[in-house]
Every structure is written in C-alpha cells, then in structure tokens.
Short mmCIF file of C-alpha atoms in Angstrom, two decimals:
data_model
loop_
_atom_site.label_atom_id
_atom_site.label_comp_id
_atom_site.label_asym_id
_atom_site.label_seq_id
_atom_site.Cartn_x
_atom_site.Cartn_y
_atom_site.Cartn_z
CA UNK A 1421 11.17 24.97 10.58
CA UNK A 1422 7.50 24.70 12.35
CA UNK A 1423 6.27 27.02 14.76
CA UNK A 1424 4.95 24.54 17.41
CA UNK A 1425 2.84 27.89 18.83
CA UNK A 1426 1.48 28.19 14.91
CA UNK A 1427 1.04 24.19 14.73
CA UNK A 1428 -0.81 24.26 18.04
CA UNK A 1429 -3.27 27.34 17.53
CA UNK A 1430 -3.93 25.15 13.81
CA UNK A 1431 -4.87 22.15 15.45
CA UNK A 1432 -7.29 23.42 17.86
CA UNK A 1433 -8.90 25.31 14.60
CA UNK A 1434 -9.11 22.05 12.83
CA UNK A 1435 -10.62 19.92 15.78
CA UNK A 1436 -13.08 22.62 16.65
CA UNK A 1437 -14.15 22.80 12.68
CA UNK A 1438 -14.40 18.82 13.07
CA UNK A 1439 -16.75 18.78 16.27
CA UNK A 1440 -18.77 21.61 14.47
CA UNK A 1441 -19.03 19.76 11.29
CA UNK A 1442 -19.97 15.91 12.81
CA UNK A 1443 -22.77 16.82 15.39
CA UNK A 1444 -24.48 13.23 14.98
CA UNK A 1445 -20.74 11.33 15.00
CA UNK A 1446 -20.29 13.10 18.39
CA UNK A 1447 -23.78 12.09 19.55
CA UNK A 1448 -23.31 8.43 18.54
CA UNK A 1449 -19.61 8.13 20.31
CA UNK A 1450 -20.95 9.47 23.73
CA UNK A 1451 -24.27 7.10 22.88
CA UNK A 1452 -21.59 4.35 22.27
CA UNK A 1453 -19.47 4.85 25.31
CA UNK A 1454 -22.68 3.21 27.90
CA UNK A 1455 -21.78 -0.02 26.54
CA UNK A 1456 -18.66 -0.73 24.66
CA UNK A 1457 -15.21 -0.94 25.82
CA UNK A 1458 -13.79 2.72 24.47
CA UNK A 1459 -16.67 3.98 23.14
CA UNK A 1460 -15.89 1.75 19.60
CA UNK A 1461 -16.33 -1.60 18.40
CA UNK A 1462 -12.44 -1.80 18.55
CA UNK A 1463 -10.31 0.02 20.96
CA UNK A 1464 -8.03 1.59 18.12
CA UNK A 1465 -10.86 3.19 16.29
CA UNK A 1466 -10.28 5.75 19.07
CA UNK A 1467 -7.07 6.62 16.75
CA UNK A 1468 -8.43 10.05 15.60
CA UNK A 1469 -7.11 13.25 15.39
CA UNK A 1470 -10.09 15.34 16.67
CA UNK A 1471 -11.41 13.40 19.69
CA UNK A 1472 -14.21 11.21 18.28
CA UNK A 1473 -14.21 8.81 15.19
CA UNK A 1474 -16.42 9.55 12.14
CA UNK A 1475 -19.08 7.16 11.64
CA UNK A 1476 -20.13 5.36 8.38
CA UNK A 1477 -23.04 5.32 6.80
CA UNK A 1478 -21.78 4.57 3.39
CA UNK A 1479 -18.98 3.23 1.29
CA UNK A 1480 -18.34 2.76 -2.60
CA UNK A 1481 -15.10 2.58 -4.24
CA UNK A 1482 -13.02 4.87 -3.19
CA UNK A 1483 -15.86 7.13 -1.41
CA UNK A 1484 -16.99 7.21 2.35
CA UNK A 1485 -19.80 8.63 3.40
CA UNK A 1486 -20.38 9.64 7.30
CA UNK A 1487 -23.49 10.08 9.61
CA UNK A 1488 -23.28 13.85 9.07
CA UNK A 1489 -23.77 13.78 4.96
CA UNK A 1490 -19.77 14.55 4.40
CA UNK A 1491 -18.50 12.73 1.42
CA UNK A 1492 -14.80 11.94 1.74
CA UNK A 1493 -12.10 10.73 -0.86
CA UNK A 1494 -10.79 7.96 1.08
CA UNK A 1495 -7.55 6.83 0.32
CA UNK A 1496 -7.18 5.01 4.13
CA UNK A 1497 -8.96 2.51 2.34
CA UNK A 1498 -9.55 0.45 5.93
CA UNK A 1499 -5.45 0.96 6.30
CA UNK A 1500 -5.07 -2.05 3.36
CA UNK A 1501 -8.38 -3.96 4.16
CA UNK A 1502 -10.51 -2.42 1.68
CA UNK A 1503 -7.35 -2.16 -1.04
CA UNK A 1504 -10.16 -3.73 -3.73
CA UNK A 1505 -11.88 -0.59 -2.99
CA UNK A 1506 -15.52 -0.65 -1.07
CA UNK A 1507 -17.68 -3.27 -2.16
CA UNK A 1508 -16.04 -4.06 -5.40
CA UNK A 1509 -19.93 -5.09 -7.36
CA UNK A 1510 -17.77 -8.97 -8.38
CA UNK A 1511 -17.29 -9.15 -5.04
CA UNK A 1512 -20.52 -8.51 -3.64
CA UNK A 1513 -22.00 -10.79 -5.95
CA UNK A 1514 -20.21 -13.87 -5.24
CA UNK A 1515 -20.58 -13.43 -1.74
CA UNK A 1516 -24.48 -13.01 -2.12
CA UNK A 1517 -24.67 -15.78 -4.09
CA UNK A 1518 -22.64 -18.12 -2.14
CA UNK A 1519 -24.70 -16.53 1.10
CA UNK A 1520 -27.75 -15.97 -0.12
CA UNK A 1521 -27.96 -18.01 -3.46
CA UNK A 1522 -26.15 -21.47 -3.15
CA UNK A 1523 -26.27 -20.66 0.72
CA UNK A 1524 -23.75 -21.60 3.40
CA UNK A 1525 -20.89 -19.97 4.56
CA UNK A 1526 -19.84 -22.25 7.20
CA UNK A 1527 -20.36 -25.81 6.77
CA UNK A 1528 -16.46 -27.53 7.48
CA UNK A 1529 -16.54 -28.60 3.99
CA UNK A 1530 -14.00 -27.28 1.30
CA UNK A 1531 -15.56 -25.72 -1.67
CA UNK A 1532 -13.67 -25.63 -5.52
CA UNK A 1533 -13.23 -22.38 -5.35
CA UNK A 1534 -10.50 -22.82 -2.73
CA UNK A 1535 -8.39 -24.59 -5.19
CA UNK A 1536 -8.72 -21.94 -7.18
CA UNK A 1537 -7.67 -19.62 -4.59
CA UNK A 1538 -4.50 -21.65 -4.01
CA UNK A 1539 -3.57 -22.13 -7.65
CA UNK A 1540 -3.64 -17.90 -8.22
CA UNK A 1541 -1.60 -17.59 -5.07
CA UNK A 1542 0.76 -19.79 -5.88
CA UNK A 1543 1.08 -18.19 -9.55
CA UNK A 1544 1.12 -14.67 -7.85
CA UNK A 1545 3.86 -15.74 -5.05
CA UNK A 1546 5.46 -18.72 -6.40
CA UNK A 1547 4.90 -21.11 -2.90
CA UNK A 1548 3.01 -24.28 -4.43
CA UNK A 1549 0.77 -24.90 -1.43
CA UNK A 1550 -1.97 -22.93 0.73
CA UNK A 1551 -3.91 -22.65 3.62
CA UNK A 1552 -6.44 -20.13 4.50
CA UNK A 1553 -7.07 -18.23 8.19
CA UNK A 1554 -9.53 -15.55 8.77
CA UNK A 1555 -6.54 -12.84 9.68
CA UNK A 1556 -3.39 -12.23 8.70
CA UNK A 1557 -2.70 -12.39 12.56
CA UNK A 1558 -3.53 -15.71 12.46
CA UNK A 1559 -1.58 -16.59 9.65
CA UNK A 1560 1.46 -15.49 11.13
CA UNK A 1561 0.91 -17.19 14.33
CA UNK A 1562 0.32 -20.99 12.49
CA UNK A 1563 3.45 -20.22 10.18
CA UNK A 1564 5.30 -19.34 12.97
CA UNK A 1565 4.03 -22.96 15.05
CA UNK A 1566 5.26 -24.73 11.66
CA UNK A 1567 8.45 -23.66 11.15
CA UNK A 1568 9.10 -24.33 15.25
CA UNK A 1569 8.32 -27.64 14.35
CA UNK A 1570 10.25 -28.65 11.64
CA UNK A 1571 13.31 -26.86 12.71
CA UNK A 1572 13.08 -27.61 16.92
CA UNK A 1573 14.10 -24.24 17.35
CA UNK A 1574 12.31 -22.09 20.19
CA UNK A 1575 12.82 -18.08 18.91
CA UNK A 1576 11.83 -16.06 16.02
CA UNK A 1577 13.21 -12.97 15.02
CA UNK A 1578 11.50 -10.00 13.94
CA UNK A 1579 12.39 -5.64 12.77
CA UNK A 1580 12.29 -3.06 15.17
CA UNK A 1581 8.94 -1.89 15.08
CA UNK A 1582 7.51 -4.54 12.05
CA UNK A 1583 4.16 -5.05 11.88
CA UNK A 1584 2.56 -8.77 12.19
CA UNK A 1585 -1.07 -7.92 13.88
CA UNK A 1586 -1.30 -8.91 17.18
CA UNK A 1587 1.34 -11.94 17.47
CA UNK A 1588 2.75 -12.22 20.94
CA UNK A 1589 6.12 -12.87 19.62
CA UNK A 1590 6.69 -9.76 17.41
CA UNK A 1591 6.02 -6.61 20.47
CA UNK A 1592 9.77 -6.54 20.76
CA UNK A 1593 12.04 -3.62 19.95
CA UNK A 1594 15.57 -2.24 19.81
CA UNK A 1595 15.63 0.59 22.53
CA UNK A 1596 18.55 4.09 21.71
CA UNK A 1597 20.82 1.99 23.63
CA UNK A 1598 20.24 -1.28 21.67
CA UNK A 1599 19.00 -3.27 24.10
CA UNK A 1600 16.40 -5.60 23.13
CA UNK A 1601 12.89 -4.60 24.94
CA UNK A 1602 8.95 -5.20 25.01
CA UNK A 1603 7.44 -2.23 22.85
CA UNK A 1604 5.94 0.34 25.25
CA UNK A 1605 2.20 -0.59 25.37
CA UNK A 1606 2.28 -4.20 25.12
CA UNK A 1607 -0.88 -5.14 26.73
CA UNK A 1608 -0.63 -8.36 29.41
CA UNK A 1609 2.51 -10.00 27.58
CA UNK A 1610 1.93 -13.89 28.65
CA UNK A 1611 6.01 -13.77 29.14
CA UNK A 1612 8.73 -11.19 28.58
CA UNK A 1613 9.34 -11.52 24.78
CA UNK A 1614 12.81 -11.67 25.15
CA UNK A 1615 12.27 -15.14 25.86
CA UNK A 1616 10.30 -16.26 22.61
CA UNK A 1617 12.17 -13.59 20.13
CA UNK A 1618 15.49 -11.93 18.85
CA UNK A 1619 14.78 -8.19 17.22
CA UNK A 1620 16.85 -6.14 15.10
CA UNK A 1621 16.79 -2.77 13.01
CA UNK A 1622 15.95 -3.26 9.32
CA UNK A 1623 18.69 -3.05 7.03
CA UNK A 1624 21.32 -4.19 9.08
CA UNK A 1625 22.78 -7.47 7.69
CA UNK A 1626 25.64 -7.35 10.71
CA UNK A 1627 23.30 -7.46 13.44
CA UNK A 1628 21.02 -10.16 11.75
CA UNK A 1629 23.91 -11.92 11.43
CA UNK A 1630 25.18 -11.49 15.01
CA UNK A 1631 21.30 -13.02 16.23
CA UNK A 1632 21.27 -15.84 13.73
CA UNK A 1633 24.37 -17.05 15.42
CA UNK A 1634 22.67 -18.24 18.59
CA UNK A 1635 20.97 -21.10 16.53
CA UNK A 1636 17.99 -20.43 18.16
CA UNK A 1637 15.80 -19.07 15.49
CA UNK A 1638 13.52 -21.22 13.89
CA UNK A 1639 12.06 -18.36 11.62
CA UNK A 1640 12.77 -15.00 10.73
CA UNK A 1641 9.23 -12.89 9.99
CA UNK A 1642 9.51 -10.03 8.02
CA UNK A 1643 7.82 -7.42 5.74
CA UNK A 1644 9.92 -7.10 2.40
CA UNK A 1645 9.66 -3.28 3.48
CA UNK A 1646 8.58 -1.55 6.48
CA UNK A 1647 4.83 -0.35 6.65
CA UNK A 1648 2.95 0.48 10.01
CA UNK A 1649 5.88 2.39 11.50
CA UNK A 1650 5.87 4.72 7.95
CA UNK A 1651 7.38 2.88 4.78
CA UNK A 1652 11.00 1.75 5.45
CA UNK A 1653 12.41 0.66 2.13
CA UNK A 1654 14.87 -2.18 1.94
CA UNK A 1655 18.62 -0.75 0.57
CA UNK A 1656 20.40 -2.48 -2.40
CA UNK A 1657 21.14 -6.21 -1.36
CA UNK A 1658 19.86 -6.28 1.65
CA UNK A 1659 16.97 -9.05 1.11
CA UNK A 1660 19.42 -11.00 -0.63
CA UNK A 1661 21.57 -10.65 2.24
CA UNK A 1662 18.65 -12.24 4.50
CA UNK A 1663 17.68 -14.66 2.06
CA UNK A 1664 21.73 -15.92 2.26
CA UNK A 1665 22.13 -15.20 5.98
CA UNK A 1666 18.73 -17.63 6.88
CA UNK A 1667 19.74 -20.18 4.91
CA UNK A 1668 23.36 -20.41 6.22
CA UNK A 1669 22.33 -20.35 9.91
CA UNK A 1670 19.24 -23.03 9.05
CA UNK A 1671 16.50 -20.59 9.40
CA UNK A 1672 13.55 -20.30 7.79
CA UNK A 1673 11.89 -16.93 6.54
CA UNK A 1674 8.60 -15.36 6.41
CA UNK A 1675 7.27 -12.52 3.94
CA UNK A 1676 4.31 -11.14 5.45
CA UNK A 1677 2.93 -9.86 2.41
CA UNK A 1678 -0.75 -8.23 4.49
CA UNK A 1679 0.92 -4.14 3.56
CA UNK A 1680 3.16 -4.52 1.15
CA UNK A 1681 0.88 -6.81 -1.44
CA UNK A 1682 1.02 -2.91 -2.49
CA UNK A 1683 3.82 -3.36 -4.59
CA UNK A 1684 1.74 -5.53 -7.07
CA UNK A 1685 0.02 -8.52 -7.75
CA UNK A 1686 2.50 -10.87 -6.11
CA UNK A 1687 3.49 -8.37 -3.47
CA UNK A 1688 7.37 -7.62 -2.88
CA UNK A 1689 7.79 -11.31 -3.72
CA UNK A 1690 6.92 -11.47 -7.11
CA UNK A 1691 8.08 -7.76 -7.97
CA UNK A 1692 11.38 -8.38 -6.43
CA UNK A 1693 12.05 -11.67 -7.18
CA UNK A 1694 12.50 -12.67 -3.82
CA UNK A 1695 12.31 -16.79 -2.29
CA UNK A 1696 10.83 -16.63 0.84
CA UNK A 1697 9.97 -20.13 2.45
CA UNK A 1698 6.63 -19.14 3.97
CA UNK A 1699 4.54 -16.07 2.49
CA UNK A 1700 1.71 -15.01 5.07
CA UNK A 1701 -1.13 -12.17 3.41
CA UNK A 1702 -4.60 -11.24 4.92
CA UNK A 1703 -6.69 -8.21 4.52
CA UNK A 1704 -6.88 -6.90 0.74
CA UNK A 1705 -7.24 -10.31 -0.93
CA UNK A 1706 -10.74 -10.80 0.27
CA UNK A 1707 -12.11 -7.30 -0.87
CA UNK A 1708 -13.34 -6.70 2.48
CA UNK A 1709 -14.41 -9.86 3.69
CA UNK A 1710 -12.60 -11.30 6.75
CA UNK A 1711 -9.60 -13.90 5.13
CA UNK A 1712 -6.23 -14.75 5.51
CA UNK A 1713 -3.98 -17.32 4.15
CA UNK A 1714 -0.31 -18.81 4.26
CA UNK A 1715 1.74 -19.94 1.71
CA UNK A 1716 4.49 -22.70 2.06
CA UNK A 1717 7.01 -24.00 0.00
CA UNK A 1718 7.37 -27.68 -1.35
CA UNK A 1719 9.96 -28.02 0.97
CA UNK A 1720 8.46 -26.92 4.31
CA UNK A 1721 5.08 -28.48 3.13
CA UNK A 1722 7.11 -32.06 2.93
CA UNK A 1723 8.87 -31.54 6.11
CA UNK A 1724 5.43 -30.67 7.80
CA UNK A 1725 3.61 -33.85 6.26
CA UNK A 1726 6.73 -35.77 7.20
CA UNK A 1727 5.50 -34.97 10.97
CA UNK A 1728 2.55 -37.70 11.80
CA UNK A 1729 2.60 -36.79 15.47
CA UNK A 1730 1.69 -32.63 14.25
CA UNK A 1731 -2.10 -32.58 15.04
CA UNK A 1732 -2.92 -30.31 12.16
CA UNK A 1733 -6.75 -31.45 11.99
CA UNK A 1734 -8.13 -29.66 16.01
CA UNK A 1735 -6.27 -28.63 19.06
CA UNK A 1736 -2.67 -28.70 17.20
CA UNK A 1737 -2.53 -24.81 17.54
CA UNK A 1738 -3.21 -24.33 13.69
CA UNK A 1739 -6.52 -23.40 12.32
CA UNK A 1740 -10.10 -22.58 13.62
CA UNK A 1741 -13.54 -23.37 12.61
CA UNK A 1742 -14.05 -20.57 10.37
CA UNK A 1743 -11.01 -20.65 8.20
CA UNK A 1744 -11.53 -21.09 4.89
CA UNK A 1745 -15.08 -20.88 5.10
CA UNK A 1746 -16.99 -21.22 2.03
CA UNK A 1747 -17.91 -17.23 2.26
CA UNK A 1748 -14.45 -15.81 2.40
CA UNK A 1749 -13.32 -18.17 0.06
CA UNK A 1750 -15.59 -16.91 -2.60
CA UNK A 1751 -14.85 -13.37 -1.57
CA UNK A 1752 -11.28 -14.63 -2.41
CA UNK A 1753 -11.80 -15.69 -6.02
CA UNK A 1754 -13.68 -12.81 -7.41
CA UNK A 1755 -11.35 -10.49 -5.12
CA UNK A 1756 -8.44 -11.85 -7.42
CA UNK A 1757 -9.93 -13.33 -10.95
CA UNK A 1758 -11.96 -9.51 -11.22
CA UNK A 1759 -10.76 -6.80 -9.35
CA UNK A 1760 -7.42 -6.95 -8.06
CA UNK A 1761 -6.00 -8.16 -11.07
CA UNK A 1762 -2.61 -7.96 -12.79
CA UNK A 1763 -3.85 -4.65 -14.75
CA UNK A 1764 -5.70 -2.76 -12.18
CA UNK A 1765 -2.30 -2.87 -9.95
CA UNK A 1766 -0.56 -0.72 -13.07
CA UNK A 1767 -3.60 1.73 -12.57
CA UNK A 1768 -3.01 1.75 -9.31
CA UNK A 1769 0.86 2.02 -9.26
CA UNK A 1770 0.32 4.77 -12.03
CA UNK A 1771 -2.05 6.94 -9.49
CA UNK A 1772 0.59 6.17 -6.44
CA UNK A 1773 3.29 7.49 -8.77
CA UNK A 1774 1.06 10.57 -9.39
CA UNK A 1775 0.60 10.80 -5.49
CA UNK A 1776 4.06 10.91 -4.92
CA UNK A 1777 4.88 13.29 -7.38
CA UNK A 1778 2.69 15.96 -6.11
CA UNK A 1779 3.77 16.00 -2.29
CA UNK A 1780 7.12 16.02 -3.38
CA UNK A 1781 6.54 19.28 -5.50
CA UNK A 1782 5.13 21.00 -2.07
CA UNK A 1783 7.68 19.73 0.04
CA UNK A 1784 10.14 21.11 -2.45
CA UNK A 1785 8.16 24.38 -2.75
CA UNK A 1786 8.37 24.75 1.04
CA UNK A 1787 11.95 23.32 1.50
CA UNK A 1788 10.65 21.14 3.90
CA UNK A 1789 13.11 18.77 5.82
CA UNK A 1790 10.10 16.39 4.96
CA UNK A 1791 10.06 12.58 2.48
CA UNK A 1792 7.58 10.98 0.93
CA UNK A 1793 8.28 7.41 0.26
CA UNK A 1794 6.37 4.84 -2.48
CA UNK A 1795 5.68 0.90 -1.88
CA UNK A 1796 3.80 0.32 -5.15
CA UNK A 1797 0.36 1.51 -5.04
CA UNK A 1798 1.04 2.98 -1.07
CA UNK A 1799 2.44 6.11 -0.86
CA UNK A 1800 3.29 8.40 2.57
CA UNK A 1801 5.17 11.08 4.18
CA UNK A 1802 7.47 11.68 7.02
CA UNK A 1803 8.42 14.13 8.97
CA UNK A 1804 12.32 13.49 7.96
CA UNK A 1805 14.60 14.17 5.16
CA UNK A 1806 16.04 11.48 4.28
CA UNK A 1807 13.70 9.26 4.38
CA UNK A 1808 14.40 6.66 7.84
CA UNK A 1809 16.43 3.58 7.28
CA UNK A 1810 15.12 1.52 10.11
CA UNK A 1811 12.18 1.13 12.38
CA UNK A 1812 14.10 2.85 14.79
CA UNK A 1813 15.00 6.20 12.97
CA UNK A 1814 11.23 6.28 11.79
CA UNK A 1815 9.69 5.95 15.32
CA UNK A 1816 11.89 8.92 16.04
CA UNK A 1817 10.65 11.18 13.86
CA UNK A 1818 6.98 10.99 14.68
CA UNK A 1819 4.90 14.18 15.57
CA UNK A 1820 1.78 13.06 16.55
CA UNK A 1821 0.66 17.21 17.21
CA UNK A 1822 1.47 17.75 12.88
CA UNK A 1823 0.46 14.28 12.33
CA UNK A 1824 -2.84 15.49 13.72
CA UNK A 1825 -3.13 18.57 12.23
CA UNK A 1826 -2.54 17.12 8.85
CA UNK A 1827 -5.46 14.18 9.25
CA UNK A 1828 -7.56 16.69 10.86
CA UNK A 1829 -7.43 18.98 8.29
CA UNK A 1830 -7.61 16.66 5.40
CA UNK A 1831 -10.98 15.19 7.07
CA UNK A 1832 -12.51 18.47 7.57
CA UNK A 1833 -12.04 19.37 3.71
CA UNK A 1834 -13.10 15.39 2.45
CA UNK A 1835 -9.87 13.31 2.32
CA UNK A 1836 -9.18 10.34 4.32
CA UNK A 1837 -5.69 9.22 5.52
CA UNK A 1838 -4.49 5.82 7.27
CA UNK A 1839 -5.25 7.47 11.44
CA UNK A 1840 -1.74 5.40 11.78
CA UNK A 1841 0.20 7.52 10.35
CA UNK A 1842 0.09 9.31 6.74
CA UNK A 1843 -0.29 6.72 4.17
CA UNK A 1844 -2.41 6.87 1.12
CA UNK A 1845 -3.70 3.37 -0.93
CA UNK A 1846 -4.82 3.79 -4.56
CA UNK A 1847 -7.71 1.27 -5.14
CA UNK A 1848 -8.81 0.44 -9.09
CA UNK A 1849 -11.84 2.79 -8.15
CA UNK A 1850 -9.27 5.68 -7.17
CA UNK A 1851 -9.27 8.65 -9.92
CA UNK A 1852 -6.80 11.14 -10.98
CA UNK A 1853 -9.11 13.56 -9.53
CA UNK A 1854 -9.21 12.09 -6.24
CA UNK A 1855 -5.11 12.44 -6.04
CA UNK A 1856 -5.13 15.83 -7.01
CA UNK A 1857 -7.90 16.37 -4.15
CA UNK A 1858 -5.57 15.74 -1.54
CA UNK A 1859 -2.64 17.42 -3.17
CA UNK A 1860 -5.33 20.90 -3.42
CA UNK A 1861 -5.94 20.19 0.55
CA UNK A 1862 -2.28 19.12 1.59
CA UNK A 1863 -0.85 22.60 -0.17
CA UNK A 1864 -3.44 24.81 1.83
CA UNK A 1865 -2.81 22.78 5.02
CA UNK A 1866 1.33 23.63 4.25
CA UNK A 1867 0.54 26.74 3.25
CA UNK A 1868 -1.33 27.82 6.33
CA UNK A 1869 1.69 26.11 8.64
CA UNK A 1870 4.16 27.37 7.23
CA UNK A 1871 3.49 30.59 5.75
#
C-alpha cells in the first residue's frame, strides 16, 4: 500500500527540513567528528534519521530542548533511561545532597539507603535479596556467572533477537532456515556464540523444550515480552509454559525487567504474577543516574552462599568499584519512594492507553496493514498486521526508509521517538496534550504518505 517513489521523495523533504532547521547541531557533529570515535560520545547516537543527531541543551520532564531553540515532546525518554522523566526535582535533590551536601559518592562503604533500595525491590518483584551494578548490562552478565555456578552448566539460552545490553552471550539468532547464528553486526565476538548459548523464537514452548533437553543450560534470560526488536507480546500460557519447562529440565530463569518495568511498578513480574529465580533491571529505577541491580531468590541466594570457594568480594567476575555507590543509590530511593511510584504508573498506563488508542484510529482510517502494540506505559507501531509473534517475524517487517520518514518527520514538527524503532514511554510528567501532539503530527505524516 506505500508508494516507495512517494516514501522516498518524503524523506528527502523531511531530512532537508531537518538540516535547515538544526544549523548549530550540524556545526557541532562535524566539530565533534576531529576527536571522537563517530562523531558522538557513543557510536549509536549516530542512530538518526536525518544524518546528524540533535544536540541537548535542555531537559525537564517530558521536554527536550536542542542547540537550535526547538522544543520537543519527548516521549523517547532516553529509550527507558529517563522513564522518571528528566530530572525528576526528588531526584535531583537527593543526589545533590548526597553529592554536594553529606558528600561522597564513592567511598566502598554501603549507605542505609541501600537497604531501603532492596526492601522496595523485593516488595515490587517479590525476590528477597539484592545487589546493585551500574548497568543493566552488567547485571545480566553477574546473574548469568551465578547461576553457572550453582548449576555447573556451561550455556544459556536466550529469544531471537532479545535484548540484554551488550552481553556476549545473548548476539545469537535464529536465521529463515532455523539455524542458530551470531546476529549480523556482532562486533569482535571473543568466540562463536554457539558455543556459550542456545537461541530460540519467542513463543515457542516446542523448541524451548527441544534446547532444554541438552542439559546444558544453566539459565534461561528473558524479557517477559519482547522490546528492542518492537514489542513482542507473550501468547496465553506461554510464561507459564517456561516457568514449568525450566524447572523440569533444572534450569534457572532470568526476567530482565530494564524495558518492560513498563508494565508497572513490579514490571511483568508483579503484573503477571510470574516466579522468576533471578530478576535483572537497570536504567529507569535511578531517574537518570547510572544504576543497575539484580534480584535473587532465597533459593539461589542460599545455593550461592553455600559456595565458599565463589570469590564474590574482587576478581570473582561479579561486581566493580562503583556499584552501588552511595550516589546512585540515593538516586535509587527517591527514584522509587517519590516519583515512580505505584500511582504515577496508573497515570502513566492511562496516557499509554490513550496513545494507543489514537494510532489505532489512523491506522484504521487509512486501512493500513499496520499494529500498534501496548507493554504498560510503552506503546509502538509496526509495520505489520498482525502484530509479530516472535523476534523473527518482527525483524522482518522492518522499513528502516518509513521508519525514517516517520522519526524524521515527527522531529521536524517537536516529537521525539525511541531512534530504535517507534516506541513511545509515558513518564508521570507526560500530559494528555503531549499524546495528542504526536497523534496531530503522526495523522499529517499518514496523510501526506498515503494520500
């Protein structure tokens, strides 16, 4: 149903209305480019649909301001990071305090507010006991060492195009033949990741099954649903069928909770009622501050503890100088006691629920072979109808020239999307009016593709 001639004459509208609109962003990514790697501080801020990154020079709740004087509604929200929205004020004031007050951010000493930390965790997520990294990368990687450990096993298993951050052990996907192969870009891969991990599609208990059988896998790490690749929803009884299927074949399991803590205060895991054995979270729950943390069970923590040869205090393989410094810790508390709190997720859900209403109704009024798809407070749509099952299906459908064109447009008219793909986070300073922003802009951008 698109005109790729229309969809290409759009796009080179929209990118030269973005050069003509961000003279000084321009200027400061060719200034950039003399001395770091990309032109950016990090190589995927080159993600853009125009040719050059925006640059900030301010950001309140759910507002970004660039170099240029544009104001955008920004519902990328640092693609989760900033889910408290930008510089929540109780969260800017404990850190000041702790770093500028009390002072000291990293002194290898624990501070009471960690316990704290731990104890709304635990109530959030229902795993007793805690442990704090500075990523959710990081996270994954020392839940992943621990449940080696205890179990002796060598392999985890992971989804066809999951998202864990930048764990060795996860760039492994299921190829259109269903072979099992390193994901196309994997930078330097220390071995062939066949040899450290099993992969399957989502949603397929029979081929889980089939993997488990090896008795290989210590762990299997998993999002309760799909994010980075678009939002893949679980189907009825299929976490219960993992939750079963791990604990016959003496596996462990991993929620990583980083994306889809969307779904509410305790994540999928409390919404869902699920009983994972590890949970693993980073990003949102330190309101912008650098933090991550894992959660175990009583059972896993006793079997770890039960280990006196584990060297869990310097060069075991778990933990690094600046986790759970006294800085993010703080940003922690007030992150959780004050902003991201039981009630501002229903606000939240209520505006996602809004969201999705609306791009529905233009889909529908285009009869667009198009889905949008809800996690909680996360909303986004894909070029598909229905929405994918698996990572697989998902990756199939992408259109990076309309995903493009979509971003682009949206920027040039003051609404921010994930650069990933098109996912929109509600934040508890998000507004009614800022969701029917981007519906005004998305039904012009339709309306101009499509006629």
């Amino acid at each position: 149903m698109i005109d790729r001639t229309r969809l290409a004459e759009l796009l080179d509208r929209e990118r030269d209305l973005f050069r003509r609109r961000n003279p000084r962003s321009a200027a400061a990514y060719e200034q950039a480019r003399e001395h770091l790697f990309g032109g950016v501080p990090m190589t995927w801020m080159n993600k853009t649909a125009a040719g050059f990154p925006l640059y900030l020079a301010e950001a309140r709740g759910a507002r970004v301001t660039d170099v240029d004087g544009h104001e955008y509604v920004d519902l990328c929200l640092g693609d989760t990071g900033a889910m408290a929205g930008h510089s929540p004020e109780p969260t800017v004031r404990a850190v000041s305090e702790q770093f500028g007050g009390r002072g000291g951010a990293t002194v290898m000493m624990p501070t009471e507010d960690a316990a704290w930390v731990g104890a709304e965790l635990a109530r959030r997520f229902g795993l007793p006991y805690w442990s704090f990294s500075l990523t959710a990368t990081d996270a994954n990687r020392w839940a992943i060492r621990l449940a080696r450990a205890i179990t002796g096993r060598p392999k985890i298993l992971v989804y066809s195009y999951c998202y864990h951050g930048s764990v060795d052990e996860v760039l492994l996907v299921v190829d259109q033949d269903g072979e099992q192969v390193s994901r196309e870009g994997n930078v330097g891969a220390p071995v062939d990741p066949r040899v450290t991990t099993r992969v399957v599609e989502f949603n397929d208990l029979e081929a889980l099954e089939r993997e488990l059988a090896h008795g290989d896998v210590a762990v299997v790490l998993m999002e309760p649903a799909l994010t980075n690749i678009g939002i893949v929803l679980p189907e009825p009884g299929y976490l219960r069928g993992v939750r079963e299927l791990t604990r016959a074949y003496g596996t462990l399991l991993i929620n990583d909770e980083t994306h889809t803590f969307s779904a509410g205060p305790g994540g999928c895991t409390q919404a869902w009622d699920l009983d994972p054995d590890i949970v693993t979270i980073g990003k949102a729950i330190g309101g912008g501050i650098p933090t991550g943390a894992y959660g175990l069970s009583a059972e896993v923590a006793a079997k770890v503890e039960a280990m006196p040869g584990l060297d869990l205090v310097d060069v075991g393989g778990v933990g690094g100088t600046l986790a759970g410094n006294a800085l993010s810790v703080a940003a922690m508390r007030a992150t959780l006691e004050q902003v991201l709190t039981d009630e501002a997720f229903a606000g939240m859900i209520e505006l996602a629920i809004r969201f999705t209403r609306g791009v529905q109704a233009v889909i529908d009024e285009h009869r667009l072979p198009w889905s949008v798809t809800q996690l909680g407070a996360r909303s986004e749509y894909r070029f598909a109808s229905p929405a994918p099952r698996n990572g697989g299906e998902s990756n199939a459908v992408a259109d990076a020239d309309l995903d493009d064109y979509l971003h682009a447009y949206l920027a040039n008219r003051g609404v921010l999307l994930t650069p990933f793909h098109n996912m929109a986070l509600m934040c508890p300073a998000t507004t009614a009016a800022d969701v029917d922003r981007h519906h005004e802009v998305f039904a012009e951008a339709v309306r101009d593709l499509v006629g």
